Coordinates of C-alpha atoms (C1' of nucleotides) in Angstrom, one line a residue:
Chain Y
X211 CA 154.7 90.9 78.2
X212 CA 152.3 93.3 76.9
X213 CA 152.1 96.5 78.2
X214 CA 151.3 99.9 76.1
X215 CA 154.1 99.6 73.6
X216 CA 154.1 95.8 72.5
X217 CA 149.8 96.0 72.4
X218 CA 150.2 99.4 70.4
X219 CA 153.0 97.3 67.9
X220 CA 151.1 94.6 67.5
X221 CA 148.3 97.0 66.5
X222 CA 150.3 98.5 64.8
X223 CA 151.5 95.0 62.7
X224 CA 147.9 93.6 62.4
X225 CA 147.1 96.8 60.0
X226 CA 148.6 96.2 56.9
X227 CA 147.5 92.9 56.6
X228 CA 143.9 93.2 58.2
X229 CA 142.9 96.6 57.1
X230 CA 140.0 96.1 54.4
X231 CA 140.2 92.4 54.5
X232 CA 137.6 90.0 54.6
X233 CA 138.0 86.9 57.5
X234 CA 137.1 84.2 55.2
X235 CA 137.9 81.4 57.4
X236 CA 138.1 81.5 60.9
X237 CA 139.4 78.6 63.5
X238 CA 138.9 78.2 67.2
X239 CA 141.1 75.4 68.7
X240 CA 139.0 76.1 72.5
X241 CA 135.8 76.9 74.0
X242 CA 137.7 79.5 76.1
X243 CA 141.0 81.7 76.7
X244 CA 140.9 83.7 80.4
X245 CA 137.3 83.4 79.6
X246 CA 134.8 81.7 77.6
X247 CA 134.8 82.4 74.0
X248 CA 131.3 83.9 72.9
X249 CA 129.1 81.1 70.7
X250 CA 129.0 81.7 67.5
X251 CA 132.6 83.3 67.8
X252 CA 133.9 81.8 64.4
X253 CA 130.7 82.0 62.6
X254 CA 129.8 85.8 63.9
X255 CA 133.0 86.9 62.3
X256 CA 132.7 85.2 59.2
X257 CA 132.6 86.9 56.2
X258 CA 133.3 90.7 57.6
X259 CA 135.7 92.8 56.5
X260 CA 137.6 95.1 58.9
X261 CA 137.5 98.4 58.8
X262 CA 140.0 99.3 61.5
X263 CA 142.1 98.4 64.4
X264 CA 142.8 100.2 67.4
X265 CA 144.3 100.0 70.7
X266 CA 142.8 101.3 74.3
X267 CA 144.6 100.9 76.9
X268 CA 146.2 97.3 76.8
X269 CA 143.4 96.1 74.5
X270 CA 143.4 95.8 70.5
X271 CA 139.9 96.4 68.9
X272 CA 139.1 95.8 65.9
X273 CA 136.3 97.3 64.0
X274 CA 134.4 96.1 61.3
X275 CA 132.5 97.6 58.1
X276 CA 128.6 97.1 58.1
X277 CA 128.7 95.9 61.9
X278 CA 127.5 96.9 64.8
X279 CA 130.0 94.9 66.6
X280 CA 133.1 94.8 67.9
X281 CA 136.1 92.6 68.5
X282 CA 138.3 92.7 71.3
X283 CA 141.1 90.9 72.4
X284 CA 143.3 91.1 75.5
X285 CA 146.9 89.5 75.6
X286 CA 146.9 89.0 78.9
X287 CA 150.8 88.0 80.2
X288 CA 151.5 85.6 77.2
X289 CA 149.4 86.4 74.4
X290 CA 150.8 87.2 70.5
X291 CA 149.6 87.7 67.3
X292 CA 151.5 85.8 64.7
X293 CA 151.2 86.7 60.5
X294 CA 151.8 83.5 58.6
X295 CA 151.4 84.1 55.0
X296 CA 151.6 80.6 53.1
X297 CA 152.1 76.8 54.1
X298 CA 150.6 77.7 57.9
X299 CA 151.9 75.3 60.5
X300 CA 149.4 75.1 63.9
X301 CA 151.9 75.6 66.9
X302 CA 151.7 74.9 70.5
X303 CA 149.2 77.5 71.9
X304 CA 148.1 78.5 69.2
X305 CA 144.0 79.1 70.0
X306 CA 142.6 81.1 67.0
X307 CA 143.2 81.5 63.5
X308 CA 142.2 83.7 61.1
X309 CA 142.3 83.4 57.5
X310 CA 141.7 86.6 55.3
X311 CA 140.7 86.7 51.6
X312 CA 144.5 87.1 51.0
X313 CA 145.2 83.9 52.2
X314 CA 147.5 85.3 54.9
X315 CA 147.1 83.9 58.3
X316 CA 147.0 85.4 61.5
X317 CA 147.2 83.3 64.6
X318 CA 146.6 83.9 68.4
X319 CA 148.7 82.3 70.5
X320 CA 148.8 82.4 74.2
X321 CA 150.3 79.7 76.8
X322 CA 149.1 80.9 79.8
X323 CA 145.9 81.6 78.5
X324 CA 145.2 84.9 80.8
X325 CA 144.3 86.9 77.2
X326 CA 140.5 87.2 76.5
X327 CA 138.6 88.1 73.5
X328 CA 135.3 89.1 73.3
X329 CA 132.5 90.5 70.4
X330 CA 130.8 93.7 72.4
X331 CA 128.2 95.8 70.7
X332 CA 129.8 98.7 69.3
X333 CA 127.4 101.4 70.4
X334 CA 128.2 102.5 73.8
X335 CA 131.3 100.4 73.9
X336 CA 133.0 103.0 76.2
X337 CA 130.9 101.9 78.7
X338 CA 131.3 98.1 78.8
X339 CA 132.9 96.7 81.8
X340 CA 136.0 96.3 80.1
X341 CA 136.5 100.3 79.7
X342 CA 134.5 102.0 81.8
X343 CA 136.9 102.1 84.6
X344 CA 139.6 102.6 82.6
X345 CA 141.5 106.1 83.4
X346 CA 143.4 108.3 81.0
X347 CA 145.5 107.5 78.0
X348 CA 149.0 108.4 79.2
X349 CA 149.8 110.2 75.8
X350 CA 146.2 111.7 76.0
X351 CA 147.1 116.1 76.2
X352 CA 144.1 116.7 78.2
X353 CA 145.4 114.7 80.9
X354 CA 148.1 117.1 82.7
X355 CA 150.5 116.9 85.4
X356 CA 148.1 119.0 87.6
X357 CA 145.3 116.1 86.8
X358 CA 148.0 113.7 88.0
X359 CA 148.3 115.9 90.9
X360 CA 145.3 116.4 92.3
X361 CA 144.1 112.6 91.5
X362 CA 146.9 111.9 93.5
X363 CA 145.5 113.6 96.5
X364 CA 144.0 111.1 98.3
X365 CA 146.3 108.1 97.6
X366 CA 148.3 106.3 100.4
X367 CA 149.1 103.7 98.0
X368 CA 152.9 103.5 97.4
X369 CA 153.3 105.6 93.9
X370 CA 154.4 102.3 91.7
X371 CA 151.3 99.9 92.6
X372 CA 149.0 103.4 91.9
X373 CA 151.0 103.9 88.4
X374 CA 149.9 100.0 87.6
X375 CA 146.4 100.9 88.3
X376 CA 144.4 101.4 85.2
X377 CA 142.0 103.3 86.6
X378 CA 144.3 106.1 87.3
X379 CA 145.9 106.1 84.0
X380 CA 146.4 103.1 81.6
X381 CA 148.8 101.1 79.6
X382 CA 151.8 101.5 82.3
X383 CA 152.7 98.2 83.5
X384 CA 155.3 96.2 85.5
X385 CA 158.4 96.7 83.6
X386 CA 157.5 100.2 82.6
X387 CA 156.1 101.3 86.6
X388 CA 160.0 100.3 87.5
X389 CA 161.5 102.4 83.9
X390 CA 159.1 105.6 84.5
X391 CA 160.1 106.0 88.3
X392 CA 163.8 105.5 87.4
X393 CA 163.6 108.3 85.1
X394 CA 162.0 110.9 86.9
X395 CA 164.1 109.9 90.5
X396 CA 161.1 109.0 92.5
X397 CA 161.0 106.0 94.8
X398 CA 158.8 103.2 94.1
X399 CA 157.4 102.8 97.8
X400 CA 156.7 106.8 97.9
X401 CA 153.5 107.6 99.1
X402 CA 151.1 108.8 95.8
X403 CA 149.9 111.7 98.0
X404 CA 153.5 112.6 99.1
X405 CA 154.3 113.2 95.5
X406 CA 155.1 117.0 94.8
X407 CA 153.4 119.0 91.5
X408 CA 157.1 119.1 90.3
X409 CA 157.4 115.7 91.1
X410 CA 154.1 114.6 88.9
X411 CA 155.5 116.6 86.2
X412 CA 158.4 115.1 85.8
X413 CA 156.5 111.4 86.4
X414 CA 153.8 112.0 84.2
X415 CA 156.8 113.4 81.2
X416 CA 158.7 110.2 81.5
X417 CA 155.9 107.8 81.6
X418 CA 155.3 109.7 78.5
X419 CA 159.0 109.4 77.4
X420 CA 159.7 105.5 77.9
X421 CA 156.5 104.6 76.6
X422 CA 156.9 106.5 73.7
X423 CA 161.1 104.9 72.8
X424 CA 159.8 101.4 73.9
X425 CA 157.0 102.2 71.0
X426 CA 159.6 103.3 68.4
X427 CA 162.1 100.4 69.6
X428 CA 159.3 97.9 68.7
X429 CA 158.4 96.9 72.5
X430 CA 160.6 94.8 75.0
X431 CA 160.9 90.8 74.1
X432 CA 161.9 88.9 76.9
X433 CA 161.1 85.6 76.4
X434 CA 159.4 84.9 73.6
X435 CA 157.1 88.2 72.8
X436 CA 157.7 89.2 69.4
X437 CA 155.8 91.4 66.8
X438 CA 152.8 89.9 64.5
X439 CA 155.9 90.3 61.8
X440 CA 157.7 88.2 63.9
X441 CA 159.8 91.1 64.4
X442 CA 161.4 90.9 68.4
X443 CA 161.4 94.5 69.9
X444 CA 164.6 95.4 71.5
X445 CA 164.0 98.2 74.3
X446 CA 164.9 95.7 76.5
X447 CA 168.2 96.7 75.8
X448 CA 167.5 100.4 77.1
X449 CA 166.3 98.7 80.1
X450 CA 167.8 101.1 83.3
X451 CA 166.4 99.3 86.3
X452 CA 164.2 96.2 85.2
X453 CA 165.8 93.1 85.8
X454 CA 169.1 94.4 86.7
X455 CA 169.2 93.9 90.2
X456 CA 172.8 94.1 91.7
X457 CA 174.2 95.7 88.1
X458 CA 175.2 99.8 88.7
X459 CA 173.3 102.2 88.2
X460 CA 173.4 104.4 85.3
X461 CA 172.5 107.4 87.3
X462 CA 175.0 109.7 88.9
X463 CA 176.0 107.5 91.6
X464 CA 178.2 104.5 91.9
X465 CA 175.0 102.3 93.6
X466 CA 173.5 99.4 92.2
X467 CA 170.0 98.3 91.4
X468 CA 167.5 96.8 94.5
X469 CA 165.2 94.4 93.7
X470 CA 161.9 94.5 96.2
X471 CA 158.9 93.0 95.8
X472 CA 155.6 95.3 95.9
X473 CA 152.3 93.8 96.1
X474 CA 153.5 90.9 94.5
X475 CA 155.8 92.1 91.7
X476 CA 159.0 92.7 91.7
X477 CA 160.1 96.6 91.9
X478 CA 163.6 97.8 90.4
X479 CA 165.8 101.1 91.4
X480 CA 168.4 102.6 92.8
X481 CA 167.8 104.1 96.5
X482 CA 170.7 106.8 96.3
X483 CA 169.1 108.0 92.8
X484 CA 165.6 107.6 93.9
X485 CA 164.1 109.8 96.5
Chain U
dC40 C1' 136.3 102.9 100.5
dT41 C1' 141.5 100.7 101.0
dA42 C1' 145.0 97.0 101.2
dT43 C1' 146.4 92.2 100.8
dC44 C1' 146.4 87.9 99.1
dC45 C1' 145.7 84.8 95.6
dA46 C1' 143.7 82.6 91.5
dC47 C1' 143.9 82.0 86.7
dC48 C1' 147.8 79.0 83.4
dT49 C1' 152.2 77.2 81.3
dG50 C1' 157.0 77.1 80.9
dG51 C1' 161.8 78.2 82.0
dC52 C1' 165.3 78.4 85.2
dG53 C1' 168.2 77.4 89.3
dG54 C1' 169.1 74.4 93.1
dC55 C1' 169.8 70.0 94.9
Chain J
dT261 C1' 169.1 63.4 84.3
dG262 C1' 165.0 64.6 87.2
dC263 C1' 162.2 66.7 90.5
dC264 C1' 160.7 70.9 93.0
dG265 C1' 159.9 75.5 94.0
dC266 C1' 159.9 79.9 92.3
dC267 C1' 159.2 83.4 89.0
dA268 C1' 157.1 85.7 84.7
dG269 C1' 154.8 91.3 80.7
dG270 C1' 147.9 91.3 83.6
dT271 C1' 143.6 91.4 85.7
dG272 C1' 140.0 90.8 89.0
dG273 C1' 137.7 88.5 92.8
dA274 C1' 137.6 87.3 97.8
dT275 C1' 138.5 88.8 102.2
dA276 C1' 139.6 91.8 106.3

DNA sequence: CTATCCACCTGGCGGC
DNA sequence: TGCCGCCAGGTGGATA
């Protein structure tokens, strides 16, 4: 579910309702999530008052005032946020609650349990295991199609599973990969090193563009994802490729869309549009 | 180093 | 109705 736009909405939710308030209860409902939780997890965050929240790369950090620590949380494939302001009502799944002096509550919930969070010393946070690997944000300026180029060298991967990788640039993820190649008319399974300098500018500009409509159209919901509003984002509507295998293409071409799996996931376009 | 497979989990869906 | 296999937005570890 969450890729750059739904972690950068649900940031983006979690604000005005956690933003210079106190946690004065919280609940854990398991010793772990993808991982264990750290001890003290409820009781370390009791009482602080957060200062801010923001998102790197697919993860949502949270910052607090007076602490030299930080909390960060993953969503893994399943995870959500959801705001409950009065009479809250413990669902299925739901792992961790947090109560702020407002009396709103914000609960994490997560089926499949592959979402993680974790409190992380604040100074030199950048190079915790979680983000030192990490490469560029996607809407970072310094990071230009001729970087894209040149990183590109080397790679034999096809150009989809190298997009996925967060170590070359982060937040792009299965559903986007597909979206983003669509766009700019470059095939999935094309070698990374076979790609052009035209060809990584127009990559790198769509990545950029679809990330940036699925933000403003509040993410995609399939399933169950929704906002911590509640809220379902809708760019699943604007979908061109994902999950439409056998529908037409919208290009210029009277094709329809292939479904092939790469490296595990499944991979949408149009092989007339797609070169 | 790279590439491939697969594990981690639960739930929903289609086929029989 | 039920059972079974397959698939799902992510990440990271083992293996060749």
């Amino acid at each position: 579910m969450p890729e750059l736009p739904e972690v950068e909405n649900v940031c983006r939710g979690l604000i005005p309702v956690l933003k210079g308030r106190m946690l004065t209860d919280i609940k854990q409902y398991r010793e772990n999530l993808r991982y264990s939780l750290p001890i003290f997890f409820t009781e370390r965050l009791q009482g602080r008052v957060i200062e801010n929240i923001e998102r790197r790369a697919k993860y949502i950090l949270i910052h607090f005032k007076d602490d030299s620590n930080l909390l960060v949380a993953h969503l893994g494939m399943s995870g959500s946020f959801r705001i409950e302001t009065d009479n809250f009502q413990l669902k299925k799944h739901d792992h961790i609650v947090f109560k702020t002096d407002q009396g709103k509550s914000i609960s994490y919930n997560d089926p499949r349990r592959f979402g993680f969070m974790d409190i992380i010393s604040k100074e030199n946070w950048l190079s915790h295991s979680f983000f030192k690997q990490l490469g560029p944000e996607p809407f970072d300026e310094n990071f230009t199609a001729l970087h894209f180029y040149e990183k590109l060298k080397n790679k034999k991967q096809a150009i989809k599973q190298v997009i996925l990788d967060q170590q070359f640039i982060v937040g792009v993820g299965n559903i986007y990969a597909s979206e983003s190649l669509w766009q700019s008319r470059i095939h999935p399974l094309k070698a990374g090193q076979d790609l052009s300098q035209l060809e990584c500018e127009k990559l790198l500009m769509s990545i950029r563009e679809v990330l940036e409509k699925a933000i403003k159209a509040g993410g995609s919901t399939l399933n169950d994802y929704h906002r911590p509003d509640g809220e379902l984002g809708c760019f699943q509507h604007q979908f061109k490729v994902y999950a439409r295998e056998g529908l037409n293409c919208l290009g210029n071409c009277s094709n329809y869309i292939k479904k092939q799996m790469l490296g595990g996931r499944s991979t949408f376009f149009c092989e007339l549009c797609q070169v």
